[in-house]
Amino acid sequence: MDSSQKLTAYAYVWANINDPNLYGDWHFEEEKGESLRVTHLPTRFVIRSVEPGMKYCSPFPAPPSIVLAISDLFSLVLFHVFHSIRFVSFLFGLIFSSSFFTFSISYKEWRLAHMKDFINMTTGLWKNWSYRNQNQESKLTKLSSSRVVTLPPFLDVIILRLLCF
């Protein structure tokens, strides 16, 4: 990230709700890309904010690793067969909307914030900011498409609105 740019993220993401360094200084690193990817998820706490002012803390458990492996394999197959991230994300919405995955096409300028190892399946263009506050390492993913958030509903998955400027 250019030193002249400033990123402010009202996400309130943490591993420990009593962490005294929650509002400390963060150091960001940026990377860009285009991908369909899945990462792992341990039990953590985050705040969900669907609209400004609607926030609450919610714990959720990790899914079985076999579920992550199957979903990762399936996503790669879809991507290589159809060569279209938009079409793949559309298929994910149709196939998994009532069982494992939810598909959102309504959040236009929404971002997804997650701790390291949170499950995070995204399609489309993305930017990652890795940031560290002492021993706490996290990542902010800025999504540039409205068809990118695909996450398991039974985890009480969190979609946070971040204000980035």
Backbone as JSON Lines, residues from 0, in Angstrom:
{"i":0,"aa":"M","n":[0.85,-1.18,0.0],"ca":[0.0,0.0,0.0],"c":[0.88,1.23,0.0]}
{"i":1,"aa":"D","n":[0.54,2.17,-0.83],"ca":[1.28,3.41,-0.91],"c":[1.23,4.12,0.44]}
{"i":2,"aa":"S","n":[2.36,4.7,0.83],"ca":[2.43,5.35,2.15],"c":[1.5,6.55,2.25]}
{"i":3,"aa":"S","n":[1.09,7.1,1.1],"ca":[0.2,8.26,1.14],"c":[-1.26,7.86,1.29]}
{"i":4,"aa":"Q","n":[-1.55,6.56,1.12],"ca":[-2.92,6.09,1.26],"c":[-3.23,5.76,2.71]}
{"i":5,"aa":"K","n":[-4.49,5.91,3.06],"ca":[-4.92,5.6,4.41],"c":[-6.09,4.65,4.36]}
{"i":6,"aa":"L","n":[-6.05,3.63,5.2],"ca":[-7.13,2.66,5.26],"c":[-7.71,2.65,6.66]}
{"i":7,"aa":"T","n":[-9.0,2.9,6.76],"ca":[-9.68,2.83,8.04],"c":[-10.74,1.75,7.95]}
{"i":8,"aa":"A","n":[-10.69,0.78,8.83],"ca":[-11.63,-0.34,8.78],"c":[-12.35,-0.45,10.11]}
{"i":9,"aa":"Y","n":[-13.64,-0.18,10.09],"ca":[-14.44,-0.32,11.29],"c":[-14.96,-1.74,11.36]}
{"i":10,"aa":"A","n":[-14.11,-2.67,11.72],"ca":[-14.47,-4.08,11.68],"c":[-14.51,-4.72,13.06]}
{"i":11,"aa":"Y","n":[-13.72,-4.24,13.98],"ca":[-13.68,-4.78,15.33],"c":[-13.46,-6.29,15.33]}
{"i":12,"aa":"V","n":[-12.36,-6.72,14.74],"ca":[-12.07,-8.15,14.64],"c":[-11.01,-8.52,15.65]}
{"i":13,"aa":"W","n":[-11.24,-9.58,16.39],"ca":[-10.25,-9.98,17.37],"c":[-10.38,-11.45,17.73]}
{"i":14,"aa":"A","n":[-9.34,-12.01,18.33],"ca":[-9.38,-13.38,18.83],"c":[-9.78,-13.4,20.29]}
{"i":15,"aa":"N","n":[-9.53,-12.31,20.98],"ca":[-9.84,-12.23,22.41],"c":[-10.54,-10.92,22.66]}
{"i":16,"aa":"I","n":[-11.77,-10.99,23.13],"ca":[-12.57,-9.78,23.31],"c":[-11.95,-8.84,24.35]}
{"i":17,"aa":"N","n":[-11.12,-9.38,25.24],"ca":[-10.49,-8.57,26.29],"c":[-9.09,-8.11,25.9]}
{"i":18,"aa":"D","n":[-8.73,-8.24,24.64],"ca":[-7.4,-7.86,24.18],"c":[-7.2,-6.36,24.36]}
{"i":19,"aa":"P","n":[-6.23,-5.92,25.19],"ca":[-6.02,-4.49,25.41],"c":[-5.44,-3.79,24.19]}
{"i":20,"aa":"N","n":[-4.92,-4.54,23.22],"ca":[-4.32,-3.94,22.03],"c":[-5.28,-3.87,20.85]}
{"i":21,"aa":"L","n":[-6.56,-4.06,21.13],"ca":[-7.54,-4.11,20.06],"c":[-7.52,-2.86,19.19]}
{"i":22,"aa":"Y","n":[-7.34,-1.71,19.81],"ca":[-7.38,-0.46,19.07],"c":[-5.99,0.13,18.87]}
{"i":23,"aa":"G","n":[-4.98,-0.71,18.89],"ca":[-3.62,-0.23,18.71],"c":[-3.3,0.08,17.26]}
{"i":24,"aa":"D","n":[-2.03,0.33,16.97],"ca":[-1.61,0.64,15.61],"c":[-1.49,-0.64,14.8]}
{"i":25,"aa":"W","n":[-1.97,-0.59,13.57],"ca":[-1.91,-1.75,12.69],"c":[-0.94,-1.45,11.54]}
{"i":26,"aa":"H","n":[-0.28,-2.49,11.07],"ca":[0.64,-2.36,9.95],"c":[0.11,-3.2,8.79]}
{"i":27,"aa":"F","n":[-0.04,-2.57,7.64],"ca":[-0.72,-3.2,6.52],"c":[0.25,-3.58,5.41]}
{"i":28,"aa":"E","n":[-0.02,-4.7,4.76],"ca":[0.66,-5.1,3.54],"c":[-0.43,-5.45,2.53]}
{"i":29,"aa":"E","n":[-0.21,-5.07,1.29],"ca":[-1.26,-5.22,0.27],"c":[-0.85,-6.22,-0.79]}
{"i":30,"aa":"E","n":[-1.8,-7.02,-1.26],"ca":[-1.6,-7.85,-2.43],"c":[-2.91,-7.9,-3.2]}
{"i":31,"aa":"K","n":[-2.8,-8.09,-4.52],"ca":[-3.98,-8.12,-5.37],"c":[-4.01,-9.44,-6.12]}
{"i":32,"aa":"G","n":[-5.17,-9.8,-6.6],"ca":[-5.26,-11.03,-7.38],"c":[-6.67,-11.34,-7.81]}
{"i":33,"aa":"E","n":[-6.83,-12.47,-8.45],"ca":[-8.13,-12.95,-8.88],"c":[-8.16,-14.43,-8.54]}
{"i":34,"aa":"S","n":[-9.11,-14.85,-7.72],"ca":[-9.03,-16.22,-7.25],"c":[-10.36,-16.73,-6.74]}
{"i":35,"aa":"L","n":[-10.41,-18.02,-6.54],"ca":[-11.48,-18.68,-5.83],"c":[-10.78,-19.51,-4.77]}
{"i":36,"aa":"R","n":[-10.97,-19.22,-3.5],"ca":[-10.12,-19.81,-2.49],"c":[-10.88,-20.07,-1.19]}
{"i":37,"aa":"V","n":[-10.39,-21.0,-0.43],"ca":[-10.97,-21.35,0.86],"c":[-9.85,-21.42,1.89]}
{"i":38,"aa":"T","n":[-10.05,-20.81,3.04],"ca":[-9.1,-20.94,4.13],"c":[-9.8,-21.56,5.33]}
{"i":39,"aa":"H","n":[-9.04,-21.93,6.34],"ca":[-9.58,-22.68,7.47],"c":[-10.12,-21.76,8.56]}
{"i":40,"aa":"L","n":[-10.84,-22.36,9.48],"ca":[-11.54,-21.6,10.5],"c":[-11.47,-22.25,11.87]}
{"i":41,"aa":"P","n":[-10.76,-21.66,12.82],"ca":[-10.86,-22.1,14.21],"c":[-11.98,-21.33,14.89]}
{"i":42,"aa":"T","n":[-12.27,-21.65,16.12],"ca":[-13.29,-20.91,16.85],"c":[-12.75,-19.53,17.2]}
{"i":43,"aa":"R","n":[-13.47,-18.49,16.82],"ca":[-13.08,-17.12,17.11],"c":[-14.31,-16.31,17.46]}
{"i":44,"aa":"F","n":[-14.08,-15.07,17.84],"ca":[-15.17,-14.14,18.09],"c":[-15.03,-12.95,17.16]}
{"i":45,"aa":"V","n":[-16.13,-12.53,16.59],"ca":[-16.11,-11.32,15.77],"c":[-17.39,-10.54,16.03]}
{"i":46,"aa":"I","n":[-17.44,-9.33,15.54],"ca":[-18.65,-8.53,15.61],"c":[-19.29,-8.51,14.23]}
{"i":47,"aa":"R","n":[-20.57,-8.75,14.18],"ca":[-21.28,-8.66,12.9],"c":[-21.94,-7.29,12.8]}
{"i":48,"aa":"S","n":[-21.78,-6.67,11.66],"ca":[-22.4,-5.37,11.43],"c":[-23.02,-5.38,10.04]}
{"i":49,"aa":"V","n":[-24.32,-5.65,9.98],"ca":[-24.99,-5.66,8.69],"c":[-25.25,-4.24,8.22]}
{"i":50,"aa":"E","n":[-25.6,-3.39,9.12],"ca":[-25.72,-1.96,8.86],"c":[-25.05,-1.23,10.02]}
{"i":51,"aa":"P","n":[-24.58,-0.01,9.8],"ca":[-23.98,0.75,10.9],"c":[-24.93,0.81,12.09]}
{"i":52,"aa":"G","n":[-24.41,0.51,13.25],"ca":[-25.22,0.54,14.46],"c":[-25.75,-0.82,14.86]}
{"i":53,"aa":"M","n":[-25.74,-1.8,13.95],"ca":[-26.21,-3.15,14.27],"c":[-25.0,-4.05,14.47]}
{"i":54,"aa":"K","n":[-24.51,-4.14,15.68],"ca":[-23.3,-4.91,15.96],"c":[-23.53,-5.83,17.15]}
{"i":55,"aa":"Y","n":[-23.01,-7.03,17.07],"ca":[-23.01,-7.91,18.22],"c":[-21.92,-8.95,18.06]}
{"i":56,"aa":"C","n":[-21.49,-9.5,19.18],"ca":[-20.39,-10.46,19.19],"c":[-20.97,-11.86,19.05]}
{"i":57,"aa":"S","n":[-20.35,-12.68,18.23],"ca":[-20.9,-14.0,17.97],"c":[-19.78,-15.02,17.82]}
{"i":58,"aa":"P","n":[-19.79,-16.1,18.61],"ca":[-18.81,-17.18,18.43],"c":[-19.33,-18.21,17.43]}
{"i":59,"aa":"F","n":[-18.45,-18.89,16.74],"ca":[-18.88,-19.98,15.88],"c":[-17.78,-21.03,15.8]}
{"i":60,"aa":"P","n":[-18.16,-22.3,15.63],"ca":[-17.19,-23.41,15.63],"c":[-16.56,-23.62,14.27]}
{"i":61,"aa":"A","n":[-15.5,-24.39,14.24],"ca":[-14.84,-24.74,12.99],"c":[-15.6,-25.87,12.3]}
{"i":62,"aa":"P","n":[-15.71,-25.83,10.97],"ca":[-16.34,-26.93,10.24],"c":[-15.37,-28.1,10.11]}
{"i":63,"aa":"P","n":[-15.86,-29.29,9.81],"ca":[-14.96,-30.44,9.59],"c":[-14.01,-30.17,8.44]}
{"i":64,"aa":"S","n":[-12.78,-30.62,8.57],"ca":[-11.78,-30.36,7.52],"c":[-12.17,-31.02,6.21]}
{"i":65,"aa":"I","n":[-12.89,-32.15,6.27],"ca":[-13.29,-32.83,5.04],"c":[-14.25,-31.96,4.24]}
{"i":66,"aa":"V","n":[-15.08,-31.19,4.93],"ca":[-16.01,-30.29,4.24],"c":[-15.23,-29.22,3.48]}
{"i":67,"aa":"L","n":[-14.21,-28.67,4.12],"ca":[-13.38,-27.66,3.46],"c":[-12.66,-28.24,2.26]}
{"i":68,"aa":"A","n":[-12.15,-29.46,2.42],"ca":[-11.41,-30.1,1.33],"c":[-12.32,-30.35,0.13]}
{"i":69,"aa":"I","n":[-13.54,-30.84,0.38],"ca":[-14.48,-31.11,-0.71],"c":[-14.88,-29.82,-1.41]}
{"i":70,"aa":"S","n":[-15.17,-28.78,-0.62],"ca":[-15.59,-27.52,-1.23],"c":[-14.46,-26.89,-2.03]}
{"i":71,"aa":"D","n":[-13.23,-27.02,-1.54],"ca":[-12.08,-26.48,-2.26],"c":[-11.89,-27.2,-3.59]}
{"i":72,"aa":"L","n":[-11.97,-28.53,-3.57],"ca":[-11.82,-29.32,-4.78],"c":[-12.92,-29.0,-5.78]}
{"i":73,"aa":"F","n":[-14.14,-28.91,-5.28],"ca":[-15.27,-28.62,-6.15],"c":[-15.13,-27.25,-6.81]}
{"i":74,"aa":"S","n":[-14.67,-26.26,-6.05],"ca":[-14.51,-24.92,-6.6],"c":[-13.46,-24.89,-7.7]}
{"i":75,"aa":"L","n":[-12.38,-25.63,-7.51],"ca":[-11.33,-25.68,-8.53],"c":[-11.83,-26.34,-9.8]}
{"i":76,"aa":"V","n":[-12.6,-27.42,-9.65],"ca":[-13.16,-28.11,-10.82],"c":[-14.08,-27.17,-11.6]}
{"i":77,"aa":"L","n":[-14.97,-26.49,-10.88],"ca":[-15.88,-25.56,-11.54],"c":[-15.13,-24.47,-12.29]}
{"i":78,"aa":"F","n":[-14.11,-23.92,-11.64],"ca":[-13.37,-22.82,-12.25],"c":[-12.66,-23.27,-13.52]}
{"i":79,"aa":"H","n":[-12.04,-24.47,-13.48],"ca":[-11.3,-24.94,-14.65],"c":[-12.23,-25.39,-15.78]}
{"i":80,"aa":"V","n":[-13.42,-25.85,-15.43],"ca":[-14.37,-26.27,-16.46],"c":[-14.97,-25.07,-17.17]}
{"i":81,"aa":"F","n":[-15.39,-24.07,-16.4],"ca":[-16.13,-22.96,-16.99],"c":[-15.27,-21.72,-17.23]}
{"i":82,"aa":"H","n":[-14.09,-21.65,-16.64],"ca":[-13.17,-20.53,-16.84],"c":[-13.84,-19.18,-16.61]}
{"i":83,"aa":"S","n":[-14.74,-19.13,-15.68],"ca":[-15.45,-17.88,-15.41],"c":[-15.76,-17.8,-13.93]}
{"i":84,"aa":"I","n":[-15.14,-16.83,-13.26],"ca":[-15.38,-16.67,-11.83],"c":[-16.83,-16.27,-11.57]}
{"i":85,"aa":"R","n":[-17.38,-15.41,-12.41],"ca":[-18.77,-14.98,-12.2],"c":[-19.72,-16.17,-12.31]}
{"i":86,"aa":"F","n":[-19.49,-17.03,-13.32],"ca":[-20.37,-18.18,-13.5],"c":[-20.2,-19.18,-12.37]}
{"i":87,"aa":"V","n":[-18.96,-19.36,-11.92],"ca":[-18.71,-20.27,-10.81],"c":[-19.42,-19.79,-9.56]}
{"i":88,"aa":"S","n":[-19.34,-18.5,-9.27],"ca":[-20.0,-17.98,-8.08],"c":[-21.52,-18.11,-8.21]}
{"i":89,"aa":"F","n":[-22.03,-17.98,-9.44],"ca":[-23.46,-18.17,-9.66],"c":[-23.85,-19.62,-9.38]}
{"i":90,"aa":"L","n":[-23.02,-20.57,-9.85],"ca":[-23.31,-21.98,-9.59],"c":[-23.26,-22.3,-8.11]}
{"i":91,"aa":"F","n":[-22.3,-21.7,-7.4],"ca":[-22.24,-21.92,-5.96],"c":[-23.52,-21.46,-5.29]}
{"i":92,"aa":"G","n":[-24.05,-20.35,-5.76],"ca":[-25.3,-19.85,-5.19],"c":[-26.45,-20.81,-5.42]}
{"i":93,"aa":"L","n":[-26.53,-21.38,-6.62],"ca":[-27.61,-22.3,-6.94],"c":[-27.47,-23.62,-6.21]}
{"i":94,"aa":"I","n":[-26.26,-24.13,-6.15],"ca":[-26.05,-25.48,-5.61],"c":[-26.09,-25.51,-4.09]}
{"i":95,"aa":"F","n":[-25.48,-24.51,-3.45],"ca":[-25.29,-24.58,-2.02],"c":[-26.17,-23.64,-1.2]}
{"i":96,"aa":"S","n":[-27.03,-22.88,-1.84],"ca":[-27.77,-21.87,-1.1],"c":[-28.65,-22.46,-0.01]}
{"i":97,"aa":"S","n":[-29.17,-23.65,-0.21],"ca":[-30.07,-24.24,0.78],"c":[-29.39,-25.26,1.68]}
{"i":98,"aa":"S","n":[-28.11,-25.55,1.44],"ca":[-27.46,-26.58,2.24],"c":[-26.23,-26.06,2.97]}
{"i":99,"aa":"F","n":[-25.13,-25.86,2.25],"ca":[-23.89,-25.51,2.93],"c":[-23.5,-24.05,2.75]}
{"i":100,"aa":"F","n":[-23.64,-23.53,1.55],"ca":[-23.17,-22.18,1.27],"c":[-24.32,-21.21,1.04]}
{"i":101,"aa":"T","n":[-24.1,-19.98,1.41],"ca":[-25.03,-18.92,1.03],"c":[-24.36,-18.06,-0.03]}
{"i":102,"aa":"F","n":[-25.16,-17.42,-0.83],"ca":[-24.63,-16.64,-1.95],"c":[-25.24,-15.25,-1.91]}
{"i":103,"aa":"S","n":[-24.42,-14.25,-1.89],"ca":[-24.91,-12.88,-1.77],"c":[-24.59,-12.1,-3.04]}
{"i":104,"aa":"I","n":[-25.61,-11.48,-3.62],"ca":[-25.38,-10.6,-4.77],"c":[-25.87,-9.19,-4.46]}
{"i":105,"aa":"S","n":[-26.27,-8.95,-3.22],"ca":[-26.89,-7.67,-2.9],"c":[-25.94,-6.68,-2.24]}
{"i":106,"aa":"Y","n":[-24.8,-7.12,-1.73],"ca":[-23.88,-6.21,-1.05],"c":[-22.89,-5.66,-2.08]}
{"i":107,"aa":"K","n":[-23.06,-4.42,-2.45],"ca":[-22.25,-3.86,-3.53],"c":[-20.91,-3.32,-3.05]}
{"i":108,"aa":"E","n":[-20.89,-2.61,-1.95],"ca":[-19.64,-2.04,-1.47],"c":[-19.29,-2.62,-0.11]}
{"i":109,"aa":"W","n":[-19.58,-3.89,0.04],"ca":[-19.3,-4.55,1.32],"c":[-17.93,-5.21,1.27]}
{"i":110,"aa":"R","n":[-17.35,-5.33,2.42],"ca":[-16.05,-5.98,2.55],"c":[-16.2,-7.14,3.53]}
{"i":111,"aa":"L","n":[-15.26,-8.04,3.45],"ca":[-15.24,-9.16,4.39],"c":[-13.98,-9.07,5.22]}
{"i":112,"aa":"A","n":[-14.13,-8.99,6.51],"ca":[-12.97,-8.95,7.41],"c":[-12.91,-10.25,8.17]}
{"i":113,"aa":"H","n":[-11.75,-10.78,8.36],"ca":[-11.63,-12.05,9.05],"c":[-10.27,-12.17,9.72]}
{"i":114,"aa":"M","n":[-10.23,-12.93,10.79],"ca":[-8.96,-13.24,11.41],"c":[-8.23,-14.26,10.55]}
{"i":115,"aa":"K","n":[-6.94,-14.41,10.76],"ca":[-6.19,-15.43,10.06],"c":[-6.8,-16.78,10.4]}
{"i":116,"aa":"D","n":[-7.01,-17.62,9.41],"ca":[-7.59,-18.95,9.51],"c":[-9.11,-18.95,9.55]}
{"i":117,"aa":"F","n":[-9.77,-17.8,9.46],"ca":[-11.22,-17.83,9.27],"c":[-11.51,-18.48,7.92]}
{"i":118,"aa":"I","n":[-12.63,-19.16,7.83],"ca":[-13.02,-19.66,6.51],"c":[-13.43,-18.45,5.67]}
{"i":119,"aa":"N","n":[-13.0,-18.44,4.43],"ca":[-13.27,-17.28,3.58],"c":[-13.26,-17.75,2.13]}
{"i":120,"aa":"M","n":[-14.43,-17.89,1.53],"ca":[-14.48,-18.24,0.13],"c":[-14.91,-17.01,-0.65]}
{"i":121,"aa":"T","n":[-14.09,-16.57,-1.56],"ca":[-14.41,-15.4,-2.35],"c":[-14.11,-15.67,-3.82]}
{"i":122,"aa":"T","n":[-14.87,-15.04,-4.68],"ca":[-14.59,-15.11,-6.11],"c":[-14.54,-13.7,-6.65]}
{"i":123,"aa":"G","n":[-13.75,-13.5,-7.66],"ca":[-13.66,-12.18,-8.26],"c":[-12.34,-11.5,-7.94]}
{"i":124,"aa":"L","n":[-12.31,-10.21,-8.17],"ca":[-11.1,-9.44,-7.88],"c":[-11.05,-9.14,-6.4]}
{"i":125,"aa":"W","n":[-9.89,-9.15,-5.82],"ca":[-9.76,-8.92,-4.4],"c":[-8.44,-8.24,-4.09]}
{"i":126,"aa":"K","n":[-8.39,-7.6,-2.95],"ca":[-7.16,-7.03,-2.4],"c":[-7.05,-7.5,-0.95]}
{"i":127,"aa":"N","n":[-5.88,-7.9,-0.56],"ca":[-5.65,-8.31,0.82],"c":[-4.75,-7.31,1.52]}
{"i":128,"aa":"W","n":[-5.12,-6.96,2.75],"ca":[-4.24,-6.19,3.61],"c":[-3.95,-7.05,4.83]}
{"i":129,"aa":"S","n":[-2.72,-7.52,4.96],"ca":[-2.34,-8.26,6.16],"c":[-1.88,-7.25,7.2]}
{"i":130,"aa":"Y","n":[-2.41,-7.38,8.4],"ca":[-2.02,-6.41,9.41],"c":[-1.73,-7.11,10.73]}
{"i":131,"aa":"R","n":[-0.83,-6.52,11.5],"ca":[-0.36,-7.13,12.73],"c":[-0.37,-6.1,13.84]}
{"i":132,"aa":"N","n":[-0.85,-6.51,14.98],"ca":[-0.82,-5.67,16.17],"c":[-0.19,-6.51,17.27]}
{"i":133,"aa":"Q","n":[1.08,-6.28,17.53],"ca":[1.88,-7.08,18.45],"c":[1.79,-8.55,18.02]}
{"i":134,"aa":"N","n":[1.21,-9.43,18.85],"ca":[1.16,-10.85,18.5],"c":[-0.1,-11.23,17.72]}
{"i":135,"aa":"Q","n":[-0.95,-10.28,17.46],"ca":[-2.21,-10.56,16.77],"c":[-2.06,-10.3,15.28]}
{"i":136,"aa":"E","n":[-2.26,-11.32,14.48],"ca":[-2.12,-11.18,13.03],"c":[-3.47,-11.4,12.37]}
{"i":137,"aa":"S","n":[-3.88,-10.49,11.52],"ca":[-5.19,-10.56,10.89],"c":[-5.07,-10.18,9.42]}
{"i":138,"aa":"K","n":[-6.19,-10.27,8.74],"ca":[-6.19,-9.92,7.32],"c":[-7.51,-9.26,6.96]}
{"i":139,"aa":"L","n":[-7.43,-8.22,6.17],"ca":[-8.61,-7.54,5.64],"c":[-8.67,-7.8,4.15]}
{"i":140,"aa":"T","n":[-9.79,-8.31,3.67],"ca":[-9.96,-8.57,2.25],"c":[-10.98,-7.6,1.68]}
{"i":141,"aa":"K","n":[-10.56,-6.79,0.74],"ca":[-11.46,-5.85,0.08],"c":[-11.91,-6.47,-1.24]}
{"i":142,"aa":"L","n":[-13.21,-6.65,-1.39],"ca":[-13.77,-7.28,-2.57],"c":[-14.24,-6.21,-3.54]}
{"i":143,"aa":"S","n":[-13.91,-6.37,-4.81],"ca":[-14.27,-5.35,-5.79],"c":[-15.43,-5.79,-6.67]}
{"i":144,"aa":"S","n":[-16.08,-6.87,-6.33],"ca":[-17.23,-7.34,-7.08],"c":[-18.39,-7.56,-6.13]}
{"i":145,"aa":"S","n":[-19.63,-7.46,-6.65],"ca":[-20.79,-7.69,-5.8],"c":[-21.21,-9.15,-5.77]}
{"i":146,"aa":"R","n":[-20.51,-10.01,-6.49],"ca":[-20.86,-11.42,-6.55],"c":[-19.73,-12.27,-5.99]}
{"i":147,"aa":"V","n":[-19.31,-11.97,-4.79],"ca":[-18.1,-12.62,-4.31],"c":[-18.22,-13.3,-2.96]}
{"i":148,"aa":"V","n":[-19.24,-13.0,-2.18],"ca":[-19.28,-13.52,-0.82],"c":[-20.04,-14.84,-0.8]}
{"i":149,"aa":"T","n":[-19.35,-15.92,-0.49],"ca":[-19.95,-17.24,-0.46],"c":[-19.45,-17.96,0.78]}
{"i":150,"aa":"L","n":[-20.3,-18.06,1.79],"ca":[-19.85,-18.55,3.08],"c":[-20.9,-19.45,3.73]}
{"i":151,"aa":"P","n":[-20.48,-20.37,4.61],"ca":[-21.41,-21.31,5.25],"c":[-22.3,-20.63,6.28]}
{"i":152,"aa":"P","n":[-23.63,-20.73,6.15],"ca":[-24.53,-20.05,7.08],"c":[-24.53,-20.66,8.47]}
{"i":153,"aa":"F","n":[-24.25,-21.95,8.6],"ca":[-24.34,-22.56,9.93],"c":[-23.21,-22.11,10.84]}
{"i":154,"aa":"L","n":[-22.23,-21.4,10.3],"ca":[-21.17,-20.85,11.14],"c":[-21.56,-19.5,11.72]}
{"i":155,"aa":"D","n":[-22.79,-19.07,11.44],"ca":[-23.21,-17.72,11.8],"c":[-22.21,-16.73,11.21]}
{"i":156,"aa":"V","n":[-21.97,-16.88,9.91],"ca":[-20.91,-16.15,9.21],"c":[-21.14,-14.65,9.26]}
{"i":157,"aa":"I","n":[-20.04,-13.95,9.33],"ca":[-20.07,-12.53,9.55],"c":[-19.73,-11.77,8.27]}
{"i":158,"aa":"I","n":[-20.61,-10.89,7.85],"ca":[-20.3,-9.97,6.75],"c":[-20.26,-8.58,7.35]}
{"i":159,"aa":"L","n":[-19.1,-7.98,7.32],"ca":[-18.9,-6.69,7.95],"c":[-18.78,-5.59,6.92]}
{"i":160,"aa":"R","n":[-19.39,-4.48,7.19],"ca":[-19.19,-3.33,6.31],"c":[-18.01,-2.54,6.82]}
{"i":161,"aa":"L","n":[-17.02,-2.37,5.98],"ca":[-15.82,-1.62,6.34],"c":[-15.8,-0.32,5.56]}
{"i":162,"aa":"L","n":[-15.36,0.7,6.2],"ca":[-15.21,1.98,5.53],"c":[-13.75,2.15,5.16]}
{"i":163,"aa":"C","n":[-13.43,2.02,3.9],"ca":[-12.04,2.07,3.44],"c":[-11.84,3.33,2.6]}
{"i":164,"aa":"F","n":[-10.9,4.14,2.97],"ca":[-10.59,5.33,2.19],"c":[-9.16,5.74,2.44]}
